[in-house]
mmCIF file of C-alpha atoms in Angstrom:
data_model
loop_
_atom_site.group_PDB
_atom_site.id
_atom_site.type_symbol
_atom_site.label_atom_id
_atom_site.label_comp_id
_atom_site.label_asym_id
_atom_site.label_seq_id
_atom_site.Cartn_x
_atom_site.Cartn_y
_atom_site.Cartn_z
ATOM 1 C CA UNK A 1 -39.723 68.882 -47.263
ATOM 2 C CA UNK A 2 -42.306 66.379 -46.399
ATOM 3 C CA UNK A 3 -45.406 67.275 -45.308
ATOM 4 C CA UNK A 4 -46.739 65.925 -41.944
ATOM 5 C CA UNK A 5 -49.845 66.906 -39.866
ATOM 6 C CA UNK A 6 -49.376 69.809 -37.685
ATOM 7 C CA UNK A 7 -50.699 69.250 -34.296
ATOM 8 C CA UNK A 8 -49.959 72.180 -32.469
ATOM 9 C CA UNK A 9 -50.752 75.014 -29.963
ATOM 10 C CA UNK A 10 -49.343 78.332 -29.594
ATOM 11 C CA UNK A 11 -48.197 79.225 -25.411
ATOM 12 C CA UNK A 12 -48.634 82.883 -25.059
ATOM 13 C CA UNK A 13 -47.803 85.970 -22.961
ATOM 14 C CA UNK A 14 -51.018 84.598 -20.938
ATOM 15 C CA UNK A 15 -49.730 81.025 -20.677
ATOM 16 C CA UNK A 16 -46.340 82.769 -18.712
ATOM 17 C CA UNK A 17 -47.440 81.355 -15.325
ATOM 18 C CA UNK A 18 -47.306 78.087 -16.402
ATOM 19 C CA UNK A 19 -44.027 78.752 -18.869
ATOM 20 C CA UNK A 20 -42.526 80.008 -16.004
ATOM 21 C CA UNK A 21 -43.227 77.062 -13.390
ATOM 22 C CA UNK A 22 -41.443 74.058 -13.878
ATOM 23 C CA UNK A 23 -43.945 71.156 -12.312
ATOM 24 C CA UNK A 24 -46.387 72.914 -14.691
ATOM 25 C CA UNK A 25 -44.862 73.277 -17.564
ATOM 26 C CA UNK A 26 -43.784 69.335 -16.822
ATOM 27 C CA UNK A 27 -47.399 68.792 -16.531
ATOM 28 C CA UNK A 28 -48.454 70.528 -19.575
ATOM 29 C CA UNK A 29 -45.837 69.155 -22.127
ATOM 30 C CA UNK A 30 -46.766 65.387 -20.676
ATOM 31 C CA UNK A 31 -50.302 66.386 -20.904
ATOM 32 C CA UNK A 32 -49.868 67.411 -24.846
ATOM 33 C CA UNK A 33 -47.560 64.327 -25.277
ATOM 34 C CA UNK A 34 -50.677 62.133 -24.271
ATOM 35 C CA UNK A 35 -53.131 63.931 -26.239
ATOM 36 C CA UNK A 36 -50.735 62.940 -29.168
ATOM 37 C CA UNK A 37 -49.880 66.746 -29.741
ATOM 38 C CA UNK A 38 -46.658 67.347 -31.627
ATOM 39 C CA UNK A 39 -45.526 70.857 -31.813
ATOM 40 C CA UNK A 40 -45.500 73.746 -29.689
ATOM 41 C CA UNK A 41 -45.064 77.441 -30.424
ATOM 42 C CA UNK A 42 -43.850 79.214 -27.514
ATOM 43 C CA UNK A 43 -43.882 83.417 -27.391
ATOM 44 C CA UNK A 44 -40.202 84.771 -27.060
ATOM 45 C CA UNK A 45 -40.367 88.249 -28.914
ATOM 46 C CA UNK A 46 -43.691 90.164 -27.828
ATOM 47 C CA UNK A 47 -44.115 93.803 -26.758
ATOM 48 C CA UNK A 48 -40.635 94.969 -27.358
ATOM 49 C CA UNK A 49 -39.038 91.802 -25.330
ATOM 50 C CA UNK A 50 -37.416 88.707 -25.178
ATOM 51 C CA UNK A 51 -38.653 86.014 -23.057
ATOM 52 C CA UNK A 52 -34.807 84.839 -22.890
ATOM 53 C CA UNK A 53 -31.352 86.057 -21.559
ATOM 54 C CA UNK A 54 -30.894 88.336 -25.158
ATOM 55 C CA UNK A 55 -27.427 89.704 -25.572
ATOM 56 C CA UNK A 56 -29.241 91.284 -29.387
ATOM 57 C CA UNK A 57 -31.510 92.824 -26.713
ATOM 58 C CA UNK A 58 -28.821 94.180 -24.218
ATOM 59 C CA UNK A 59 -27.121 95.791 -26.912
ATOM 60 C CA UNK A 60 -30.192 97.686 -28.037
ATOM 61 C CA UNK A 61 -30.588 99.076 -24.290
ATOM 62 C CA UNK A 62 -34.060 97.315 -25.014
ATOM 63 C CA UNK A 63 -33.610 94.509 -21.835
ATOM 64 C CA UNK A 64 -33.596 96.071 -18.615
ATOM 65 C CA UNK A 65 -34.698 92.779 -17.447
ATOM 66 C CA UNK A 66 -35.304 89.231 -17.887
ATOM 67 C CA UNK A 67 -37.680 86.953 -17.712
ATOM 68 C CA UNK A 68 -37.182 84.310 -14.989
ATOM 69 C CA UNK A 69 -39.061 81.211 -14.089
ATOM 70 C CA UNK A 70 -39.878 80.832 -10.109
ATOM 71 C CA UNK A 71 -36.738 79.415 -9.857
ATOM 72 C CA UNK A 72 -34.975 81.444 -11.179
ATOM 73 C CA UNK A 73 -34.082 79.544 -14.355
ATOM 74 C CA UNK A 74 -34.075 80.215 -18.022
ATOM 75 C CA UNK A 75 -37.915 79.433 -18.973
ATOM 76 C CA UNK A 76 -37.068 78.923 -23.005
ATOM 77 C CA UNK A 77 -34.458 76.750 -21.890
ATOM 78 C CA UNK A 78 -36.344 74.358 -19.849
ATOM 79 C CA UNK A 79 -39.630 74.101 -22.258
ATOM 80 C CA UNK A 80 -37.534 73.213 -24.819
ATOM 81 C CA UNK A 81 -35.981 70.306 -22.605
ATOM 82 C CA UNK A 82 -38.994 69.393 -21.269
ATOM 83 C CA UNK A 83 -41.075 69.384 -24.436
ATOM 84 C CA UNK A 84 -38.505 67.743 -26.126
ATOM 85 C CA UNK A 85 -38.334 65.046 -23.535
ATOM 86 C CA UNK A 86 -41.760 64.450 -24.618
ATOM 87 C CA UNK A 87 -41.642 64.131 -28.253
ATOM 88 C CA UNK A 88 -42.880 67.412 -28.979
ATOM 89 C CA UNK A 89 -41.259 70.297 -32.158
ATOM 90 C CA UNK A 90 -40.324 73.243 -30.165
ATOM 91 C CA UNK A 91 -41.038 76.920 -32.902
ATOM 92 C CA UNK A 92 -40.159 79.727 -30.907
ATOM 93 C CA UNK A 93 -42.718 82.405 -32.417
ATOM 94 C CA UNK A 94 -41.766 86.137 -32.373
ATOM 95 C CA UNK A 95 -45.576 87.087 -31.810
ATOM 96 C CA UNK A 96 -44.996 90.884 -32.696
ATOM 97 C CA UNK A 97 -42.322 90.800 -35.730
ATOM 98 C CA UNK A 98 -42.053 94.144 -36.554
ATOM 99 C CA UNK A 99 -44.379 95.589 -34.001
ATOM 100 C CA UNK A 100 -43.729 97.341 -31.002
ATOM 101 C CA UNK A 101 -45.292 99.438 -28.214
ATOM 102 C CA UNK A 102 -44.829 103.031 -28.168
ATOM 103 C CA UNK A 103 -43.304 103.373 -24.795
ATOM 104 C CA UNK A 104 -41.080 99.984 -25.811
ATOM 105 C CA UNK A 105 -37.413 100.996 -25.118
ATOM 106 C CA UNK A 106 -36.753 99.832 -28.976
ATOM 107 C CA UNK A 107 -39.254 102.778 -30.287
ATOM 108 C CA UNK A 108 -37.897 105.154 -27.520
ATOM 109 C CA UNK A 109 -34.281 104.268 -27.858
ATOM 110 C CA UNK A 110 -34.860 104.050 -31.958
ATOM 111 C CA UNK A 111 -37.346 106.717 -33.039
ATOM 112 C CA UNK A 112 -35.562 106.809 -36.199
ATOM 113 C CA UNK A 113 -36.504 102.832 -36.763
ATOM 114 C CA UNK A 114 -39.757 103.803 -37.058
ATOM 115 C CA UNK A 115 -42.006 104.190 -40.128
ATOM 116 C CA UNK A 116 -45.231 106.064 -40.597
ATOM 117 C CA UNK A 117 -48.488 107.013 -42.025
ATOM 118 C CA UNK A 118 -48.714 110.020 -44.485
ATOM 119 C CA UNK A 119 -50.177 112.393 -42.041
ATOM 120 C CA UNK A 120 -47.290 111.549 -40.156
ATOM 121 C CA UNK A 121 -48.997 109.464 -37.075
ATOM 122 C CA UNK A 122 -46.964 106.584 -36.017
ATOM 123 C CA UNK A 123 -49.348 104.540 -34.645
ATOM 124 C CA UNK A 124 -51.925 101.973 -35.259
ATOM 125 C CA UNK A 125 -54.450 100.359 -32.869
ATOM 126 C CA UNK A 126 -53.945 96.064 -33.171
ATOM 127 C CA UNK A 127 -54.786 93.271 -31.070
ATOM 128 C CA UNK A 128 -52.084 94.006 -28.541
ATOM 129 C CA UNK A 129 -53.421 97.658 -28.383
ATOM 130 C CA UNK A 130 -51.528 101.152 -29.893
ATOM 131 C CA UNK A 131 -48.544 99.998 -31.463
ATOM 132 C CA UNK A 132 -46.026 101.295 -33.505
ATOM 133 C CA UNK A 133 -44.638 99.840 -36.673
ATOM 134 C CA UNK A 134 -40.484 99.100 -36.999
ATOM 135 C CA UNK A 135 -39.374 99.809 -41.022
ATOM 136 C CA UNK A 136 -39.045 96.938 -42.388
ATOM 137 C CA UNK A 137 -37.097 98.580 -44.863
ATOM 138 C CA UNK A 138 -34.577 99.881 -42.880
ATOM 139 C CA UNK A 139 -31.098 98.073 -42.578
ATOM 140 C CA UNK A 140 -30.651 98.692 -38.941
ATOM 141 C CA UNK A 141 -34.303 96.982 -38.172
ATOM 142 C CA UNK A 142 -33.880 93.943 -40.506
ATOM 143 C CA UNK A 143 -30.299 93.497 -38.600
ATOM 144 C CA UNK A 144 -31.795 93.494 -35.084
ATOM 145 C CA UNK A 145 -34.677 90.705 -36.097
ATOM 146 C CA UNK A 146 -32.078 88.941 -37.883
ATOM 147 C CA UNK A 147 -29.807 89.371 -34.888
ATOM 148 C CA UNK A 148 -32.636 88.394 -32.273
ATOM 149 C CA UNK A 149 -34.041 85.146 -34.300
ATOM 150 C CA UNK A 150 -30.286 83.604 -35.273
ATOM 151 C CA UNK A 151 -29.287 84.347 -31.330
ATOM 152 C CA UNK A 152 -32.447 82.349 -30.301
ATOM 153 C CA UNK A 153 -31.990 79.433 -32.552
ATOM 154 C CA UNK A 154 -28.049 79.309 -31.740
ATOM 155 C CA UNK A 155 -28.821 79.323 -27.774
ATOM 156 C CA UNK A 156 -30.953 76.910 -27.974
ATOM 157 C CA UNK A 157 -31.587 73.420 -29.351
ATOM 158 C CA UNK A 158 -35.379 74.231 -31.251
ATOM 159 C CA UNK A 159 -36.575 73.031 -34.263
ATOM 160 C CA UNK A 160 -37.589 75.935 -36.026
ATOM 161 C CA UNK A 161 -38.816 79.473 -35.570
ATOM 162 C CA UNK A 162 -42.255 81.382 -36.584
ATOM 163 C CA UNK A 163 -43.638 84.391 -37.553
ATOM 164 C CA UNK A 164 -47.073 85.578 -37.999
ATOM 165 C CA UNK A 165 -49.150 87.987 -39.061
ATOM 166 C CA UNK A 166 -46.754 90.787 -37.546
ATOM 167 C CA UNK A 167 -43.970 90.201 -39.532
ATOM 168 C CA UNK A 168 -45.713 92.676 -41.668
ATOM 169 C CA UNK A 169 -46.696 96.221 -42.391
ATOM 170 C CA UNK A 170 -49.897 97.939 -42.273
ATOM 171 C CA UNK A 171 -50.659 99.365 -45.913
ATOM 172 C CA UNK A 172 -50.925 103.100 -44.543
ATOM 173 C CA UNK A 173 -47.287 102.905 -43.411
ATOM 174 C CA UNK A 174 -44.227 103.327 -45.658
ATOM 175 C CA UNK A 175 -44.629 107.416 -45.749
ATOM 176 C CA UNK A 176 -40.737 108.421 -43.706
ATOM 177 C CA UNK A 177 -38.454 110.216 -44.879
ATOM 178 C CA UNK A 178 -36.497 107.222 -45.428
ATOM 179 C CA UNK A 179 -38.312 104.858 -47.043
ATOM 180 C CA UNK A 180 -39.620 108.139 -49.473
ATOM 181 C CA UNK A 181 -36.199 108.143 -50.309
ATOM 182 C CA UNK A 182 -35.598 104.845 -51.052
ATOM 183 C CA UNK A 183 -38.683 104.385 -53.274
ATOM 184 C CA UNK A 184 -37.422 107.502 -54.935
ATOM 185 C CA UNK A 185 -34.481 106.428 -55.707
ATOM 186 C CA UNK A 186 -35.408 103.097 -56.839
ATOM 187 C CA UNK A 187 -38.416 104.297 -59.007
ATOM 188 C CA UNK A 188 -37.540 107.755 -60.027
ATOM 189 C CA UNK A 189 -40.987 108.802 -58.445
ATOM 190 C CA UNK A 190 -42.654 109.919 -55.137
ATOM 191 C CA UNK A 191 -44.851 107.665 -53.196
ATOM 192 C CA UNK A 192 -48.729 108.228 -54.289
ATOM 193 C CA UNK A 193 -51.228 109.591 -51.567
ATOM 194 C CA UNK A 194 -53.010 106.520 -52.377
ATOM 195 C CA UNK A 195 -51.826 103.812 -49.733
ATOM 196 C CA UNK A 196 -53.429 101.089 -52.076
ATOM 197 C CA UNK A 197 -51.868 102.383 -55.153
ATOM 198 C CA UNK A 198 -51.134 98.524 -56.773
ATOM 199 C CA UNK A 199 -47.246 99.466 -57.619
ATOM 200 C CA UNK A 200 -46.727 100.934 -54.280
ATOM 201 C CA UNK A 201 -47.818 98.008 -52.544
ATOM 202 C CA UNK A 202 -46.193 95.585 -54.708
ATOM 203 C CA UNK A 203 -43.122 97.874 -54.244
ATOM 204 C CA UNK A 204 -43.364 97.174 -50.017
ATOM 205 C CA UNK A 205 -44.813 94.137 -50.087
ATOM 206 C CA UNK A 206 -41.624 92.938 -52.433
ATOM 207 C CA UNK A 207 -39.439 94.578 -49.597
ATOM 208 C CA UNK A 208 -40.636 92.538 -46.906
ATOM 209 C CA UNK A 209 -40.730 89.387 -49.307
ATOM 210 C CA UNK A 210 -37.138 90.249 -50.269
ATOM 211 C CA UNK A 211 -36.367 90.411 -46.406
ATOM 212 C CA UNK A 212 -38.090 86.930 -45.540
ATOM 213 C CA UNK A 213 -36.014 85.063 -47.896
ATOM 214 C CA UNK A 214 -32.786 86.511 -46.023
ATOM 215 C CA UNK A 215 -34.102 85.724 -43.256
ATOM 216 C CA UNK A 216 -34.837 82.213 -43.984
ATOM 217 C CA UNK A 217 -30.982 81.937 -45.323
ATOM 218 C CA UNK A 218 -29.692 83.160 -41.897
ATOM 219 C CA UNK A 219 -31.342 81.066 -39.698
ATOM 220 C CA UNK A 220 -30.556 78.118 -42.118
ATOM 221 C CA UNK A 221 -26.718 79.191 -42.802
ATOM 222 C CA UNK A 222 -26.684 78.609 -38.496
ATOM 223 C CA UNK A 223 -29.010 74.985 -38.574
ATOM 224 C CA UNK A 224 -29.835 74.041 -41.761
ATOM 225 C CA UNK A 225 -32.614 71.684 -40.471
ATOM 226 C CA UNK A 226 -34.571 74.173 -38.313
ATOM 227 C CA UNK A 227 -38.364 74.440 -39.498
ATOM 228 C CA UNK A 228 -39.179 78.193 -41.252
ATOM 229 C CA UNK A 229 -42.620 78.569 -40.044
ATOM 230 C CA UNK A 230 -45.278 81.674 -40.982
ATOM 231 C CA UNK A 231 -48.869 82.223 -39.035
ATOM 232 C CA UNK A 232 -50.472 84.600 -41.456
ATOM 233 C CA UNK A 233 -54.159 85.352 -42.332
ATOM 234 C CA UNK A 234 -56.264 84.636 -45.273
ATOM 235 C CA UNK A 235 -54.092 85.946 -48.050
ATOM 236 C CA UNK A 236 -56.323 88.214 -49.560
ATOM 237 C CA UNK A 237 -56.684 90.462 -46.250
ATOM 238 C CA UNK A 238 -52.801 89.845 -45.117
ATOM 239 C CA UNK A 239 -51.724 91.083 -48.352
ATOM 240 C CA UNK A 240 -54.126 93.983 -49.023
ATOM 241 C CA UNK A 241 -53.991 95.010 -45.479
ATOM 242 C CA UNK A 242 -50.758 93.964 -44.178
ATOM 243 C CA UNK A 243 -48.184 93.773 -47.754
ATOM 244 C CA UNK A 244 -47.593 90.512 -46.334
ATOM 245 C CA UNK A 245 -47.645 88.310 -49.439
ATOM 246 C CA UNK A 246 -46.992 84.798 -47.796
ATOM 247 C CA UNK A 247 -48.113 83.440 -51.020
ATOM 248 C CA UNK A 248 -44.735 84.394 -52.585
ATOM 249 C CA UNK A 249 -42.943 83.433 -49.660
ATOM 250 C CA UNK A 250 -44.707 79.341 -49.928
ATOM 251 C CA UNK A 251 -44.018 79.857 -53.991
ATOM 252 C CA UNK A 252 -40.334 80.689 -53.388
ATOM 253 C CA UNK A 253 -39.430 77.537 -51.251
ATOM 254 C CA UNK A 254 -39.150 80.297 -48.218
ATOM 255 C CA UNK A 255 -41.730 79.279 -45.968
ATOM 256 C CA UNK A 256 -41.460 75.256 -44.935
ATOM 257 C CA UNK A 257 -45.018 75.457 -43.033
ATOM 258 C CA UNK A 258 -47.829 77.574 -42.919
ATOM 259 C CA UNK A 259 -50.526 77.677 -39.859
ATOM 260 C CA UNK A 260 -53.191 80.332 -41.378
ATOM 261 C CA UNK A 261 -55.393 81.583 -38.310
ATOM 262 C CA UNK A 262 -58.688 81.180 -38.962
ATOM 263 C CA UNK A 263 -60.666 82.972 -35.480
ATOM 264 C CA UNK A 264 -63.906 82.519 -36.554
ATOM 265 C CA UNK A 265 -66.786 81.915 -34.395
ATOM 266 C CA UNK A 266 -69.159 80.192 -36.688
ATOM 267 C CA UNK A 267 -68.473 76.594 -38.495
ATOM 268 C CA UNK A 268 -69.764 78.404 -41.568
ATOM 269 C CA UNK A 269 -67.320 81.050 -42.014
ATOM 270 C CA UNK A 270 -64.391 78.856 -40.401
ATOM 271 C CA UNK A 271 -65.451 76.259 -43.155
ATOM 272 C CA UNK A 272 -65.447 79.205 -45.992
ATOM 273 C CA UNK A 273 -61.656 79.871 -45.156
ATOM 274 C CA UNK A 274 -60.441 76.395 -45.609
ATOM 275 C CA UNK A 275 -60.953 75.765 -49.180
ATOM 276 C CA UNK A 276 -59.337 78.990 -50.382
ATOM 277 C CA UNK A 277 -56.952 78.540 -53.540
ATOM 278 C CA UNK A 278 -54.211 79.892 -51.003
ATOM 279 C CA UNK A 279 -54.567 77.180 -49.111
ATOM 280 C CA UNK A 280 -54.906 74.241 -51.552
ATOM 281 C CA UNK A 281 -51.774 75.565 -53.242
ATOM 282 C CA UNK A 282 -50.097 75.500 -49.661
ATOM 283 C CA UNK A 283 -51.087 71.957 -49.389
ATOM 284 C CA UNK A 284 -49.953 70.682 -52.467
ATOM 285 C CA UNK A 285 -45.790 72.258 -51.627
ATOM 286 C CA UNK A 286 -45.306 72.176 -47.557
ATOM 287 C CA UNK A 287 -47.367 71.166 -44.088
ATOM 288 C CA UNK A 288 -50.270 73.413 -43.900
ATOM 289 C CA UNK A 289 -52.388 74.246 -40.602
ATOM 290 C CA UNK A 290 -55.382 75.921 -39.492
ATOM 291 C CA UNK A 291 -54.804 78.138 -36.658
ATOM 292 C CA UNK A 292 -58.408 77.472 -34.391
ATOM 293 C CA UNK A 293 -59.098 79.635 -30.900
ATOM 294 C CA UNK A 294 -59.917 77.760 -27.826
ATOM 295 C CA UNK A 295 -60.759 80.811 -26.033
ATOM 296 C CA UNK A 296 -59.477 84.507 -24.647
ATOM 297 C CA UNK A 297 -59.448 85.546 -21.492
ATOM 298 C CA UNK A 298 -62.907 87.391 -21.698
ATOM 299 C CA UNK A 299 -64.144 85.056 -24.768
ATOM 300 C CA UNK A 300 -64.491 81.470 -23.953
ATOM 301 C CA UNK A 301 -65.206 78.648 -26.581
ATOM 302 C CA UNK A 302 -67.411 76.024 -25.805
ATOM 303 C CA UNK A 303 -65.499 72.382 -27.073
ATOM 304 C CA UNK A 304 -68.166 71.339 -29.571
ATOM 305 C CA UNK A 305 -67.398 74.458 -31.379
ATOM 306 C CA UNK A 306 -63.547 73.778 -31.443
ATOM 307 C CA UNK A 307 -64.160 70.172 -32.385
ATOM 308 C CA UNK A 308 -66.424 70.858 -35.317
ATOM 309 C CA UNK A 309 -63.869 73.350 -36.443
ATOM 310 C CA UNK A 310 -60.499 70.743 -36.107
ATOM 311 C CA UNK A 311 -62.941 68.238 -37.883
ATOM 312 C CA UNK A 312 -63.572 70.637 -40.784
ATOM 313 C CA UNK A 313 -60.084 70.972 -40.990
ATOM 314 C CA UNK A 314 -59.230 67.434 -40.957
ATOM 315 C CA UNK A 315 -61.790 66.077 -43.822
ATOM 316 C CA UNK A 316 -59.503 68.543 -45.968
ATOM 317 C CA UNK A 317 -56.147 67.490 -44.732
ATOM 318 C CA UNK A 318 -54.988 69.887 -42.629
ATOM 319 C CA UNK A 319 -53.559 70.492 -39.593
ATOM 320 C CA UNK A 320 -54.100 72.204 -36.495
ATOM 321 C CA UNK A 321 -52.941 74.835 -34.396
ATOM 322 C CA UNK A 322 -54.376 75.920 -31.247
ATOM 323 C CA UNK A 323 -54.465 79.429 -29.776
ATOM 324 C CA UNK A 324 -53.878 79.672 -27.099
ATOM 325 C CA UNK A 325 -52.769 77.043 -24.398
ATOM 326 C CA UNK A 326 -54.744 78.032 -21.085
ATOM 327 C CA UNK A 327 -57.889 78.518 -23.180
ATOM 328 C CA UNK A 328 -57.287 74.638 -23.893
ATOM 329 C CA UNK A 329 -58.447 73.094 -20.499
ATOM 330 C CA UNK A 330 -57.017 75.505 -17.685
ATOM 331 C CA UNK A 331 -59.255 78.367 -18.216
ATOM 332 C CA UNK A 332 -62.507 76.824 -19.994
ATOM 333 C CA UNK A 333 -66.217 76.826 -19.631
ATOM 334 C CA UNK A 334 -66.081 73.205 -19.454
ATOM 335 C CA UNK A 335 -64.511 71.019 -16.605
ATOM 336 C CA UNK A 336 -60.443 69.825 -17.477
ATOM 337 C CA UNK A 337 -61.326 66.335 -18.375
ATOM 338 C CA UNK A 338 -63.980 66.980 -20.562
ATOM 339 C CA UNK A 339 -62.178 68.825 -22.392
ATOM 340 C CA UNK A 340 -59.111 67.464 -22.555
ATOM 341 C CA UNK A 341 -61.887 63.780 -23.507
ATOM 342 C CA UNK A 342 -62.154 66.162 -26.479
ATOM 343 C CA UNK A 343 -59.109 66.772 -27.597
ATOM 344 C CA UNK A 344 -57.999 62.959 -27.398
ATOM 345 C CA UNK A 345 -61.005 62.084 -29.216
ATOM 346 C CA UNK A 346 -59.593 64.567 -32.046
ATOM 347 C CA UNK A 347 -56.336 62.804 -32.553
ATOM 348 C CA UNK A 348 -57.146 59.100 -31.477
ATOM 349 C CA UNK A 349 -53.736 58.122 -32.916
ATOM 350 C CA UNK A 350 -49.976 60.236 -32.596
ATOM 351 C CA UNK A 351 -48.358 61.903 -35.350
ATOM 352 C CA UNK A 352 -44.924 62.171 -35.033
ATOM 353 C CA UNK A 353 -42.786 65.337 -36.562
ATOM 354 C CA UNK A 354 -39.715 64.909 -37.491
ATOM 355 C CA UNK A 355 -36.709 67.917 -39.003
ATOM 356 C CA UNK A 356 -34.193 66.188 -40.620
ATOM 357 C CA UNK A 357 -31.762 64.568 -39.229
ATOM 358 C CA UNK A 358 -30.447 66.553 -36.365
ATOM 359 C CA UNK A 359 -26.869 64.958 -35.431
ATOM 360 C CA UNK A 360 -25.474 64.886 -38.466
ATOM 361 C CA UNK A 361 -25.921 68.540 -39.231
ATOM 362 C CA UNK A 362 -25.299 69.756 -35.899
ATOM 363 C CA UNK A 363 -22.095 67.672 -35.728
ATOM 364 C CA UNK A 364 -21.084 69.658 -39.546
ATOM 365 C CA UNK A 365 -22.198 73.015 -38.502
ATOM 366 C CA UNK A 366 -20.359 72.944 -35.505
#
């Protein structure tokens, strides 16, 4: 797969007001097209829903509703139209992977989907608050994202799909009954207290590796040309922490891009990050990114800060992601068109992205 400059940004659960309007969202995707952007990630899969009419969902008694734009329309649907209409890579990204919320209806429906921690708590506090962790071990779970990512990508005409650093599993979790079982059976021992015993997190992390690589076959046995995309962290933390050894999934041809988020305030430590032997391997086998933040909600970031990060990532030939939209130019400390001056001062010239070539395979899958 070649490897062309990611230019992208990430439209969250925050940017939903403007996902769900049409004139915005017409707005935005023009806006992105101008600033020679060329990919967008758009949420579908976060806090135990779909942002999409889900039939996988439905079946799980997960959906009691839908997500609607103010017209009533299907808002995955029309960004992908609309971006598309512009030029842009539409990657739906299922932001929570294997995470959930406790009162989801897929951990209250599914208790038994559910993994845990040796004392037997089921939680664990993350970004999006107390969550709870779906086995990735479990058949029934790796059916249901398999189900939930192959429906998206057959409703719709998008260009690949993503998954960050959720498609994971924190290291204290892997102590139920069934995946005790399983690594029984499979080792001839128990599980050691020790949630960083090396062997029993190769053993999980190997799992979820194992899993990827099906997953990657699935989506391409539907559209062989759609884009495999991971968001992880730096590998040392994602794997220690998380099992999530992304490494092995660039190594073994699994993922076809990589956008490693790098939320650091200071150019110093941002800078640190980027010359990691993770990432120069990366760049040497598929397109490789730099997730930068343009702001939370509560957490702004001035635009000399996110330019002197995107430049540190360009002098080493990488790409760019951007999280999140709104923190772009809608919701900033600094007026739209400064900011917005900023970004087009960033990328001066386009860079188009290309899958291969769509019509042809279509026309032979179908």
């Amino acid at each position: 797969m070649a490897r062309q400059e990611i230019r992208g940004v990430w439209m969250a659960i925050n940017d939903l007001d403007i996902m769900k309007d049409r004139l915005k969202l017409q707005s935005a995707m023009s806006k992105l097209s101008q600033l020679n952007f060329n990919t967008v990630y758009p949420v579908v899969w976060n806090s135990g829903y779909v942002m999409y009419p889900s039939a996988v969902a439905q079946r799980e008694g997960i959906q009691p509703f839908v997500y609607r734009g103010s017209d009533g329309h299907d808002i995955i649907g029309d960004l992908v139209q609309q971006a598309h209409r512009q030029g842009l890579l539409v990657v739906p990204w299922f932001e929570f992977g294997f995470m959930a919320p406790p009162t989801s209806e897929i951990a209250t429906l599914h208790p038994e989907w559910l993994t845990q921690k040796r004392n037997g708590e089921q939680t664990s506090i993350s970004a999006g608050g107390e969550v709870v962790w779906l086995n990735p071990f479990r058949p029934e779970v790796q059916k249901f994202i398999t189900d939930l990512v192959v429906e998206a990508v057959t409703q719709y005409d998008v260009d690949g799909v993503q998954f960050d650093d959720n498609m994971s599993l924190p290291y204290e979790f892997g102590y139920d009954p069934f995946t005790i079982a399983l690594y029984r059976r499979e080792t001839k021992r128990n599980p050691p207290n020790n949630p960083f015993d090396a062997n029993w997190m190769r053993w999980r992390a190997n799992k979820i590796t194992a899993f990827m690589s099906q997953l990657k076959k699935a989506v391409r046995d539907r559209k062989s040309h759609l884009l495999f995309s991971i968001s992880p962290n730096y590998y040392d933390f994602a794997y220690k922490f998380h099992l999530q050894d992304w490494l092995a999934w660039v190594r073994q041809g699994i993922a076809d891009e990589i956008v490693m988020q790098v939320y650091r305030p200071d150019l110093q430590s941002f800078s640190a990050k980027l010359g990691r032997p993770e990432i120069l391997e990366s760049q040497q086998k598929i397109s490789t990114a730099i997730g930068v933040l343009t702001g939370l909600r509560n957490s702004p970031v001035p635009m000399n800060q996110i330019q002197a990060q995107v430049q540190a990532a360009q002098q080493r030939g990488l790409g760019v992601s951007f999280f999140y939209y709104e923190t772009m130019w809608e919701d900033a400390p600094e007026p739209a068109s400064f900011r917005q001056a900023g970004f087009q001062s960033l990328f001066p010239a386009p860079a188009s992205r290309a899958t291969v070539n769509r019509t042809a395979i279509e026309n032979r899958v179908n």
